[in-house]
PDB file of C-alpha atoms in Angstrom:
ATOM      1  CA  MET A   1     -78.822-203.005-124.575  1.00  0.00           C
ATOM      2  CA  LYS A   2     -75.211-204.165-124.194  1.00  0.00           C
ATOM      3  CA  ASN A   3     -73.981-201.116-126.054  1.00  0.00           C
ATOM      4  CA  LYS A   4     -75.934-198.820-123.702  1.00  0.00           C
ATOM      5  CA  ILE A   5     -74.420-200.498-120.638  1.00  0.00           C
ATOM      6  CA  VAL A   6     -70.891-200.224-122.083  1.00  0.00           C
ATOM      7  CA  LEU A   7     -71.456-196.554-122.915  1.00  0.00           C
ATOM      8  CA  LEU A   8     -72.776-195.876-119.412  1.00  0.00           C
ATOM      9  CA  ASN A   9     -69.728-197.549-117.834  1.00  0.00           C
ATOM     10  CA  ILE A  10     -67.390-195.457-120.001  1.00  0.00           C
ATOM     11  CA  LEU A  11     -69.162-192.239-118.980  1.00  0.00           C
ATOM     12  CA  LEU A  12     -69.018-193.199-115.296  1.00  0.00           C
ATOM     13  CA  PHE A  13     -65.301-193.998-115.594  1.00  0.00           C
ATOM     14  CA  ILE A  14     -64.563-190.608-117.218  1.00  0.00           C
ATOM     15  CA  LEU A  15     -66.664-188.785-114.637  1.00  0.00           C
ATOM     16  CA  PHE A  16     -64.934-190.357-111.624  1.00  0.00           C
ATOM     17  CA  SER A  17     -61.499-190.027-113.226  1.00  0.00           C
ATOM     18  CA  CYS A  18     -62.009-186.280-113.685  1.00  0.00           C
ATOM     19  CA  SER A  19     -63.271-185.958-110.147  1.00  0.00           C
ATOM     20  CA  SER A  20     -60.224-187.799-108.841  1.00  0.00           C
ATOM     21  CA  ASP A  21     -57.880-185.597-110.894  1.00  0.00           C
ATOM     22  CA  ASN A  22     -59.521-182.461-109.594  1.00  0.00           C
ATOM     23  CA  ASP A  23     -59.192-183.718-106.023  1.00  0.00           C
ATOM     24  CA  ASP A  24     -55.493-184.364-106.614  1.00  0.00           C
ATOM     25  CA  ASN A  25     -55.029-180.883-108.066  1.00  0.00           C
ATOM     26  CA  ASP A  26     -56.865-179.384-105.105  1.00  0.00           C
ATOM     27  CA  ASP A  27     -54.515-181.232-102.758  1.00  0.00           C
ATOM     28  CA  ILE A  28     -51.488-179.879-104.663  1.00  0.00           C
ATOM     29  CA  ASP A  29     -52.882-176.332-104.492  1.00  0.00           C
ATOM     30  CA  VAL A  30     -53.353-176.669-100.725  1.00  0.00           C
ATOM     31  CA  ILE A  31     -49.778-177.928-100.324  1.00  0.00           C
ATOM     32  CA  ASN A  32     -48.268-175.164-102.491  1.00  0.00           C
ATOM     33  CA  LYS A  33     -50.336-172.300-101.141  1.00  0.00           C
ATOM     34  CA  PRO A  34     -48.386-170.461 -98.407  1.00  0.00           C
ATOM     35  CA  GLU A  35     -50.046-170.066 -95.048  1.00  0.00           C
ATOM     36  CA  SER A  36     -51.434-166.619 -94.384  1.00  0.00           C
ATOM     37  CA  LYS A  37     -51.879-164.558 -91.255  1.00  0.00           C
ATOM     38  CA  THR A  38     -53.620-161.306 -90.511  1.00  0.00           C
ATOM     39  CA  GLN A  39     -51.530-158.236 -89.785  1.00  0.00           C
ATOM     40  CA  LYS A  40     -52.650-154.921 -88.380  1.00  0.00           C
ATOM     41  CA  VAL A  41     -51.221-152.138 -90.515  1.00  0.00           C
ATOM     42  CA  ILE A  42     -51.576-148.388 -90.925  1.00  0.00           C
ATOM     43  CA  ARG A  43     -54.185-147.197 -93.388  1.00  0.00           C
ATOM     44  CA  ARG A  44     -53.591-143.486 -92.876  1.00  0.00           C
ATOM     45  CA  LEU A  45     -51.117-141.421 -90.901  1.00  0.00           C
ATOM     46  CA  SER A  46     -51.709-137.676 -90.432  1.00  0.00           C
ATOM     47  CA  ILE A  47     -48.759-135.557 -89.280  1.00  0.00           C
ATOM     48  CA  LYS A  48     -48.930-131.892 -88.305  1.00  0.00           C
ATOM     49  CA  LYS A  49     -45.796-130.016 -87.276  1.00  0.00           C
ATOM     50  CA  LEU A  50     -44.967-126.483 -86.250  1.00  0.00           C
ATOM     51  CA  THR A  51     -42.462-125.295 -88.845  1.00  0.00           C
ATOM     52  CA  TYR A  52     -41.802-121.703 -87.749  1.00  0.00           C
ATOM     53  CA  VAL A  53     -43.323-118.574 -86.216  1.00  0.00           C
ATOM     54  CA  ASP A  54     -43.555-115.668 -88.652  1.00  0.00           C
ATOM     55  CA  SER A  55     -42.743-111.994 -88.027  1.00  0.00           C
ATOM     56  CA  ASN A  56     -46.262-111.439 -86.679  1.00  0.00           C
ATOM     57  CA  GLN A  57     -45.712-114.199 -84.116  1.00  0.00           C
ATOM     58  CA  SER A  58     -48.190-116.343 -86.002  1.00  0.00           C
ATOM     59  CA  PRO A  59     -47.329-120.092 -85.952  1.00  0.00           C
ATOM     60  CA  GLN A  60     -47.016-121.798 -89.339  1.00  0.00           C
ATOM     61  CA  TYR A  61     -47.681-125.513 -89.712  1.00  0.00           C
ATOM     62  CA  GLN A  62     -47.003-128.277 -92.204  1.00  0.00           C
ATOM     63  CA  THR A  63     -49.617-131.003 -92.522  1.00  0.00           C
ATOM     64  CA  ASN A  64     -49.217-134.313 -94.367  1.00  0.00           C
ATOM     65  CA  THR A  65     -51.763-137.120 -94.496  1.00  0.00           C
ATOM     66  CA  TYR A  66     -50.260-140.311 -95.879  1.00  0.00           C
ATOM     67  CA  GLU A  67     -52.421-143.108 -97.263  1.00  0.00           C
ATOM     68  CA  PHE A  68     -50.689-146.505 -97.292  1.00  0.00           C
ATOM     69  CA  SER A  69     -51.140-149.061-100.086  1.00  0.00           C
ATOM     70  CA  TYR A  70     -49.896-152.647 -99.725  1.00  0.00           C
ATOM     71  CA  GLU A  71     -48.853-155.472-102.007  1.00  0.00           C
ATOM     72  CA  ASN A  72     -47.799-158.894-100.699  1.00  0.00           C
ATOM     73  CA  GLY A  73     -47.659-157.449 -97.198  1.00  0.00           C
ATOM     74  CA  GLN A  74     -45.207-154.665 -98.136  1.00  0.00           C
ATOM     75  CA  VAL A  75     -45.858-150.937 -98.458  1.00  0.00           C
ATOM     76  CA  SER A  76     -46.131-150.389-102.209  1.00  0.00           C
ATOM     77  CA  LYS A  77     -47.253-146.755-102.225  1.00  0.00           C
ATOM     78  CA  LEU A  78     -47.449-143.729 -99.929  1.00  0.00           C
ATOM     79  CA  THR A  79     -49.837-141.036-101.132  1.00  0.00           C
ATOM     80  CA  ASP A  80     -49.856-137.581 -99.552  1.00  0.00           C
ATOM     81  CA  LEU A  81     -53.527-136.621 -99.581  1.00  0.00           C
ATOM     82  CA  GLU A  82     -52.707-133.024 -98.668  1.00  0.00           C
ATOM     83  CA  GLN A  83     -50.746-132.460-101.874  1.00  0.00           C
ATOM     84  CA  VAL A  84     -52.325-133.464-105.171  1.00  0.00           C
ATOM     85  CA  GLY A  85     -50.092-135.745-107.228  1.00  0.00           C
ATOM     86  CA  SER A  86     -47.556-136.288-104.439  1.00  0.00           C
ATOM     87  CA  TYR A  87     -46.719-139.943-103.768  1.00  0.00           C
ATOM     88  CA  ARG A  88     -43.940-142.505-103.448  1.00  0.00           C
ATOM     89  CA  ASP A  89     -43.850-145.933-105.093  1.00  0.00           C
ATOM     90  CA  PHE A  90     -41.768-148.667-103.431  1.00  0.00           C
ATOM     91  CA  GLU A  91     -40.259-151.594-105.356  1.00  0.00           C
ATOM     92  CA  TYR A  92     -38.876-154.804-103.814  1.00  0.00           C
ATOM     93  CA  ASP A  93     -36.931-157.803-105.084  1.00  0.00           C
ATOM     94  CA  ASN A  94     -37.907-161.445-104.535  1.00  0.00           C
ATOM     95  CA  ASP A  95     -36.183-161.432-101.133  1.00  0.00           C
ATOM     96  CA  LYS A  96     -38.331-158.485 -99.982  1.00  0.00           C
ATOM     97  CA  LYS A  97     -35.379-156.116-100.116  1.00  0.00           C
ATOM     98  CA  LEU A  98     -36.415-152.572-100.963  1.00  0.00           C
ATOM     99  CA  ILE A  99     -34.523-151.716-104.157  1.00  0.00           C
ATOM    100  CA  LYS A 100     -36.146-148.560-105.534  1.00  0.00           C
ATOM    101  CA  ILE A 101     -38.290-145.602-104.453  1.00  0.00           C
ATOM    102  CA  LEU A 102     -39.942-143.458-107.106  1.00  0.00           C
ATOM    103  CA  LYS A 103     -40.959-140.029-105.816  1.00  0.00           C
ATOM    104  CA  TYR A 104     -43.630-138.075-107.670  1.00  0.00           C
ATOM    105  CA  ASN A 105     -44.596-134.422-107.386  1.00  0.00           C
ATOM    106  CA  LYS A 106     -47.672-133.088-109.212  1.00  0.00           C
ATOM    107  CA  ASN A 107     -47.931-136.534-110.846  1.00  0.00           C
ATOM    108  CA  GLU A 108     -44.493-136.175-112.435  1.00  0.00           C
ATOM    109  CA  LEU A 109     -41.453-138.212-111.459  1.00  0.00           C
ATOM    110  CA  ASP A 110     -39.274-135.934-109.336  1.00  0.00           C
ATOM    111  CA  ASN A 111     -36.480-138.280-108.297  1.00  0.00           C
ATOM    112  CA  THR A 112     -35.549-141.934-107.893  1.00  0.00           C
ATOM    113  CA  VAL A 113     -33.797-143.575-104.949  1.00  0.00           C
ATOM    114  CA  GLU A 114     -31.854-146.748-105.731  1.00  0.00           C
ATOM    115  CA  LEU A 115     -30.795-148.946-102.794  1.00  0.00           C
ATOM    116  CA  PHE A 116     -27.892-151.411-102.654  1.00  0.00           C
ATOM    117  CA  TYR A 117     -27.013-154.207-100.233  1.00  0.00           C
ATOM    118  CA  SER A 118     -24.142-156.124 -98.740  1.00  0.00           C
ATOM    119  CA  ASP A 119     -25.650-159.530 -98.002  1.00  0.00           C
ATOM    120  CA  ASN A 120     -28.851-158.643 -96.123  1.00  0.00           C
ATOM    121  CA  LEU A 121     -27.690-155.252 -94.866  1.00  0.00           C
ATOM    122  CA  LEU A 122     -28.580-152.047 -96.679  1.00  0.00           C
ATOM    123  CA  SER A 123     -25.208-150.525 -97.552  1.00  0.00           C
ATOM    124  CA  ASN A 124     -25.800-147.412 -99.641  1.00  0.00           C
ATOM    125  CA  SER A 125     -28.307-145.480-101.723  1.00  0.00           C
ATOM    126  CA  ASN A 126     -28.258-143.015-104.603  1.00  0.00           C
ATOM    127  CA  THR A 127     -30.878-140.360-105.232  1.00  0.00           C
ATOM    128  CA  ILE A 128     -31.090-139.530-108.917  1.00  0.00           C
ATOM    129  CA  LYS A 129     -32.740-136.388-110.262  1.00  0.00           C
ATOM    130  CA  LYS A 130     -32.787-135.497-113.947  1.00  0.00           C
ATOM    131  CA  GLY A 131     -30.227-138.228-114.590  1.00  0.00           C
ATOM    132  CA  GLU A 132     -27.730-136.898-112.017  1.00  0.00           C
ATOM    133  CA  ILE A 133     -26.920-138.292-108.571  1.00  0.00           C
ATOM    134  CA  VAL A 134     -27.834-135.522-106.122  1.00  0.00           C
ATOM    135  CA  HIS A 135     -27.636-137.398-102.851  1.00  0.00           C
ATOM    136  CA  LYS A 136     -25.740-140.407-101.510  1.00  0.00           C
ATOM    137  CA  GLY A 137     -26.485-142.364 -98.350  1.00  0.00           C
ATOM    138  CA  ASN A 138     -24.126-144.768 -96.614  1.00  0.00           C
ATOM    139  CA  PHE A 139     -25.446-147.102 -93.930  1.00  0.00           C
ATOM    140  CA  HIS A 140     -23.211-148.561 -91.217  1.00  0.00           C
ATOM    141  CA  TYR A 141     -23.975-151.020 -88.433  1.00  0.00           C
ATOM    142  CA  THR A 142     -22.657-151.893 -85.012  1.00  0.00           C
ATOM    143  CA  GLN A 143     -24.012-155.279 -83.946  1.00  0.00           C
ATOM    144  CA  ASN A 144     -26.720-154.833 -86.601  1.00  0.00           C
ATOM    145  CA  LEU A 145     -27.733-151.420 -85.219  1.00  0.00           C
ATOM    146  CA  LEU A 146     -27.731-148.541 -87.676  1.00  0.00           C
ATOM    147  CA  THR A 147     -25.644-145.420 -88.073  1.00  0.00           C
ATOM    148  CA  MET A 148     -25.710-143.393 -91.257  1.00  0.00           C
ATOM    149  CA  SER A 149     -23.825-140.787 -93.257  1.00  0.00           C
ATOM    150  CA  GLU A 150     -25.166-138.662 -96.092  1.00  0.00           C
ATOM    151  CA  SER A 151     -23.473-136.628 -98.773  1.00  0.00           C
ATOM    152  CA  CYS A 152     -25.364-134.089-100.860  1.00  0.00           C
ATOM    153  CA  LEU A 153     -24.121-133.220-104.337  1.00  0.00           C
ATOM    154  CA  ASP A 154     -26.852-130.682-105.079  1.00  0.00           C
ATOM    155  CA  ASP A 155     -25.957-126.980-104.989  1.00  0.00           C
ATOM    156  CA  SER A 156     -29.079-126.248-102.916  1.00  0.00           C
ATOM    157  CA  CYS A 157     -27.792-128.283 -99.951  1.00  0.00           C
ATOM    158  CA  SER A 158     -26.768-126.284 -96.903  1.00  0.00           C
ATOM    159  CA  SER A 159     -24.287-128.985 -95.895  1.00  0.00           C
ATOM    160  CA  LYS A 160     -22.435-131.336 -98.204  1.00  0.00           C
ATOM    161  CA  PHE A 161     -21.768-134.131 -95.744  1.00  0.00           C
ATOM    162  CA  THR A 162     -23.540-135.195 -92.567  1.00  0.00           C
ATOM    163  CA  ASP A 163     -22.693-138.074 -90.242  1.00  0.00           C
ATOM    164  CA  TYR A 164     -25.662-139.292 -88.173  1.00  0.00           C
ATOM    165  CA  ILE A 165     -24.858-141.348 -85.097  1.00  0.00           C
ATOM    166  CA  TYR A 166     -27.636-143.507 -83.677  1.00  0.00           C
ATOM    167  CA  THR A 167     -27.348-144.820 -80.136  1.00  0.00           C
ATOM    168  CA  TYR A 168     -29.667-147.468 -78.737  1.00  0.00           C
ATOM    169  CA  ASN A 169     -30.853-148.438 -75.274  1.00  0.00           C
ATOM    170  CA  SER A 170     -31.111-151.963 -73.872  1.00  0.00           C
ATOM    171  CA  THR A 171     -34.460-152.561 -75.599  1.00  0.00           C
ATOM    172  CA  ASN A 172     -33.048-151.433 -78.978  1.00  0.00           C
ATOM    173  CA  ASN A 173     -35.051-148.228 -78.997  1.00  0.00           C
ATOM    174  CA  ILE A 174     -33.151-145.314 -80.498  1.00  0.00           C
ATOM    175  CA  GLU A 175     -31.866-143.417 -77.485  1.00  0.00           C
ATOM    176  CA  SER A 176     -30.449-140.507 -79.472  1.00  0.00           C
ATOM    177  CA  ILE A 177     -29.634-139.256 -82.959  1.00  0.00           C
ATOM    178  CA  SER A 178     -26.750-136.823 -83.239  1.00  0.00           C
ATOM    179  CA  ALA A 179     -24.944-134.941 -85.996  1.00  0.00           C
ATOM    180  CA  TYR A 180     -22.504-132.037 -85.941  1.00  0.00           C
ATOM    181  CA  THR A 181     -23.238-130.175 -82.706  1.00  0.00           C
ATOM    182  CA  PHE A 182     -26.860-131.194 -82.139  1.00  0.00           C
ATOM    183  CA  LYS A 183     -28.433-134.215 -80.523  1.00  0.00           C
ATOM    184  CA  ASP A 184     -32.036-135.399 -80.155  1.00  0.00           C
ATOM    185  CA  ALA A 185     -32.636-137.770 -77.227  1.00  0.00           C
ATOM    186  CA  TYR A 186     -35.764-139.858 -76.608  1.00  0.00           C
ATOM    187  CA  LEU A 187     -37.734-141.558 -73.831  1.00  0.00           C
ATOM    188  CA  TYR A 188     -40.382-144.186 -74.576  1.00  0.00           C
ATOM    189  CA  ASP A 189     -43.585-145.807 -73.423  1.00  0.00           C
ATOM    190  CA  GLN A 190     -43.910-149.605 -73.215  1.00  0.00           C
ATOM    191  CA  LYS A 191     -46.569-149.912 -75.911  1.00  0.00           C
ATOM    192  CA  ILE A 192     -46.397-151.138 -79.507  1.00  0.00           C
ATOM    193  CA  ASN A 193     -44.766-149.025 -82.196  1.00  0.00           C
ATOM    194  CA  PRO A 194     -47.192-149.277 -85.146  1.00  0.00           C
ATOM    195  CA  PHE A 195     -44.264-149.933 -87.533  1.00  0.00           C
ATOM    196  CA  GLU A 196     -42.915-152.839 -85.452  1.00  0.00           C
ATOM    197  CA  GLU A 197     -43.679-155.589 -88.027  1.00  0.00           C
ATOM    198  CA  TYR A 198     -42.950-153.573 -91.154  1.00  0.00           C
ATOM    199  CA  ASN A 199     -40.274-154.393 -93.706  1.00  0.00           C
ATOM    200  CA  PRO A 200     -36.896-153.550 -92.050  1.00  0.00           C
ATOM    201  CA  TYR A 201     -35.553-151.750 -95.127  1.00  0.00           C
ATOM    202  CA  PHE A 202     -38.691-149.620 -95.418  1.00  0.00           C
ATOM    203  CA  LYS A 203     -38.224-148.656 -91.762  1.00  0.00           C
ATOM    204  CA  ILE A 204     -34.620-147.577 -92.345  1.00  0.00           C
ATOM    205  CA  VAL A 205     -35.459-145.192 -95.191  1.00  0.00           C
ATOM    206  CA  THR A 206     -38.512-143.677 -93.454  1.00  0.00           C
ATOM    207  CA  ASN A 207     -37.135-143.389 -89.911  1.00  0.00           C
ATOM    208  CA  ASN A 208     -37.775-139.901 -88.526  1.00  0.00           C
ATOM    209  CA  ASP A 209     -39.463-138.951 -91.802  1.00  0.00           C
ATOM    210  CA  LEU A 210     -42.784-140.605 -90.958  1.00  0.00           C
ATOM    211  CA  TYR A 211     -42.064-141.592 -87.353  1.00  0.00           C
ATOM    212  CA  LEU A 212     -39.298-143.195 -85.287  1.00  0.00           C
ATOM    213  CA  THR A 213     -39.963-146.362 -87.255  1.00  0.00           C
ATOM    214  CA  LEU A 214     -36.785-148.157 -86.104  1.00  0.00           C
ATOM    215  CA  SER A 215     -37.740-148.070 -82.422  1.00  0.00           C
ATOM    216  CA  HIS A 216     -39.835-150.785 -80.768  1.00  0.00           C
ATOM    217  CA  ASN A 217     -41.901-148.397 -78.685  1.00  0.00           C
ATOM    218  CA  ASN A 218     -43.349-144.879 -78.945  1.00  0.00           C
ATOM    219  CA  ARG A 219     -41.518-141.749 -77.797  1.00  0.00           C
ATOM    220  CA  VAL A 220     -43.061-139.837 -74.907  1.00  0.00           C
ATOM    221  CA  ARG A 221     -40.320-137.236 -74.536  1.00  0.00           C
ATOM    222  CA  GLU A 222     -37.779-135.653 -76.877  1.00  0.00           C
ATOM    223  CA  ASP A 223     -34.895-133.475 -75.652  1.00  0.00           C
ATOM    224  CA  PHE A 224     -32.895-131.208 -77.957  1.00  0.00           C
ATOM    225  CA  TYR A 225     -29.235-130.425 -77.260  1.00  0.00           C
ATOM    226  CA  TYR A 226     -27.047-127.941 -79.150  1.00  0.00           C
ATOM    227  CA  ASP A 227     -23.349-127.043 -79.210  1.00  0.00           C
ATOM    228  CA  ASN A 228     -22.456-130.183 -77.267  1.00  0.00           C
ATOM    229  CA  SER A 229     -24.260-128.864 -74.186  1.00  0.00           C
ATOM    230  CA  SER A 230     -25.206-131.345 -71.466  1.00  0.00           C
ATOM    231  CA  VAL A 231     -28.382-129.337 -70.764  1.00  0.00           C
ATOM    232  CA  ALA A 232     -31.353-129.625 -73.120  1.00  0.00           C
ATOM    233  CA  GLU A 233     -32.215-126.411 -74.965  1.00  0.00           C
ATOM    234  CA  HIS A 234     -35.867-127.411 -75.033  1.00  0.00           C
ATOM    235  CA  SER A 235     -38.021-130.525 -74.685  1.00  0.00           C
ATOM    236  CA  ILE A 236     -41.254-131.929 -76.080  1.00  0.00           C
ATOM    237  CA  ILE A 237     -43.663-134.067 -74.063  1.00  0.00           C
ATOM    238  CA  TYR A 238     -45.851-136.434 -76.118  1.00  0.00           C
ATOM    239  CA  THR A 239     -49.296-137.418 -74.864  1.00  0.00           C
ATOM    240  CA  ILE A 240     -50.582-140.631 -76.433  1.00  0.00           C
ATOM    241  CA  THR A 241     -54.009-142.259 -76.672  1.00  0.00           C
ATOM    242  CA  TYR A 242     -54.191-145.956 -77.527  1.00  0.00           C
ATOM    243  CA  ASP A 243     -56.706-148.398 -78.945  1.00  0.00           C
ATOM    244  CA  ASN A 244     -57.708-151.611 -77.143  1.00  0.00           C
ATOM    245  CA  GLU A 245     -54.627-153.401 -78.557  1.00  0.00           C
ATOM    246  CA  ASN A 246     -52.247-150.710 -77.255  1.00  0.00           C
ATOM    247  CA  TYR A 247     -51.503-149.254 -80.667  1.00  0.00           C
ATOM    248  CA  PRO A 248     -51.257-145.426 -80.666  1.00  0.00           C
ATOM    249  CA  LEU A 249     -54.283-143.598 -82.063  1.00  0.00           C
ATOM    250  CA  THR A 250     -53.292-139.987 -81.425  1.00  0.00           C
ATOM    251  CA  ILE A 251     -50.050-138.402 -80.288  1.00  0.00           C
ATOM    252  CA  GLU A 252     -49.716-134.748 -79.390  1.00  0.00           C
ATOM    253  CA  GLY A 253     -46.402-133.097 -78.638  1.00  0.00           C
ATOM    254  CA  LYS A 254     -46.141-129.866 -76.633  1.00  0.00           C
ATOM    255  CA  ASP A 255     -43.261-127.840 -75.287  1.00  0.00           C
ATOM    256  CA  ALA A 256     -42.409-129.180 -71.831  1.00  0.00           C
ATOM    257  CA  VAL A 257     -42.247-125.665 -70.353  1.00  0.00           C
ATOM    258  CA  THR A 258     -44.610-123.407 -72.311  1.00  0.00           C
ATOM    259  CA  GLY A 259     -47.171-125.984 -73.459  1.00  0.00           C
ATOM    260  CA  GLU A 260     -46.886-124.667 -77.028  1.00  0.00           C
ATOM    261  CA  PHE A 261     -48.056-127.137 -79.691  1.00  0.00           C
ATOM    262  CA  LYS A 262     -45.160-128.738 -81.584  1.00  0.00           C
ATOM    263  CA  ALA A 263     -46.450-131.798 -83.425  1.00  0.00           C
ATOM    264  CA  SER A 264     -49.259-134.328 -83.677  1.00  0.00           C
ATOM    265  CA  TYR A 265     -49.773-137.761 -85.207  1.00  0.00           C
ATOM    266  CA  ALA A 266     -53.065-139.537 -85.902  1.00  0.00           C
ATOM    267  CA  PHE A 267     -53.215-143.195 -86.945  1.00  0.00           C
ATOM    268  CA  GLU A 268     -55.959-145.143 -88.711  1.00  0.00           C
ATOM    269  CA  TYR A 269     -55.532-148.907 -89.044  1.00  0.00           C
ATOM    270  CA  GLN A 270     -56.706-151.783 -91.183  1.00  0.00           C
ATOM    271  CA  THR A 271     -56.110-155.542 -91.299  1.00  0.00           C
ATOM    272  CA  ILE A 272     -54.490-157.263 -94.280  1.00  0.00           C
ATOM    273  CA  MET A 273     -53.565-160.853 -95.083  1.00  0.00           C
ATOM    274  CA  VAL A 274     -49.828-161.598 -95.215  1.00  0.00           C
ATOM    275  CA  ASP A 275     -48.173-164.793 -96.446  1.00  0.00           C
ATOM    276  CA  GLN A 276     -46.032-166.386 -93.749  1.00  0.00           C
ATOM    277  CA  GLU A 277     -42.462-167.459 -94.390  1.00  0.00           C
ATOM    278  CA  LYS A 278     -41.986-171.226 -94.647  1.00  0.00           C
TER     279      LYS A 278
END
């Protein structure tokens, strides 16, 4: 009988010891696990733009529908659903700096963009195709606001060097982008730019490619100036519909005078979990 009691006590001791250890481990996991928050992000973005009017006066359009994939709160992949096998993979370092973009066409690697930094500021990039650098980007800042110059080493480039000057208004929206003898100027709403909380380096490399990602708000007017004229050659008015959180759902741009369609954007959203910085 004594032996049975001793054995029972030993079993109870082991059982409670394991339970205590597990509780301790659970506490450690809770301490080490970063806090998470929900973030509203883009699931799909459809862009349609008038590219040119052919000899029969028939308008020709380009349509791209991008599907966004995320990893650790960052955009990891952009897939163009309109073109089979066309996508971009984005790679980041441990500090969430974007360090590489792999661009695929027809499921084959077309080119690679490598990005370099000076402290936390993106300083330059190289685009490599078939082992050769075909494009260089240099990024400059005035009070942390971006300007950029590009040099193209590919024979197909119409211009070998372009200096882009970005000016900003008091709310840090891009007021204009100019290069050579042209300038695009913008006016904005007071609603949320859907890229507002995105990785800052991702926004730099996609600005004006996907959207005006570097601005805080959404453009409602765009004026185009040429040959250093102070009078706009033409203008686009953007009409925007919003969801109940004031994020844009649809944007349609038409010529301010003729009403001719120029561009449209359609956003679909989703919610993801993002680890918060400690």
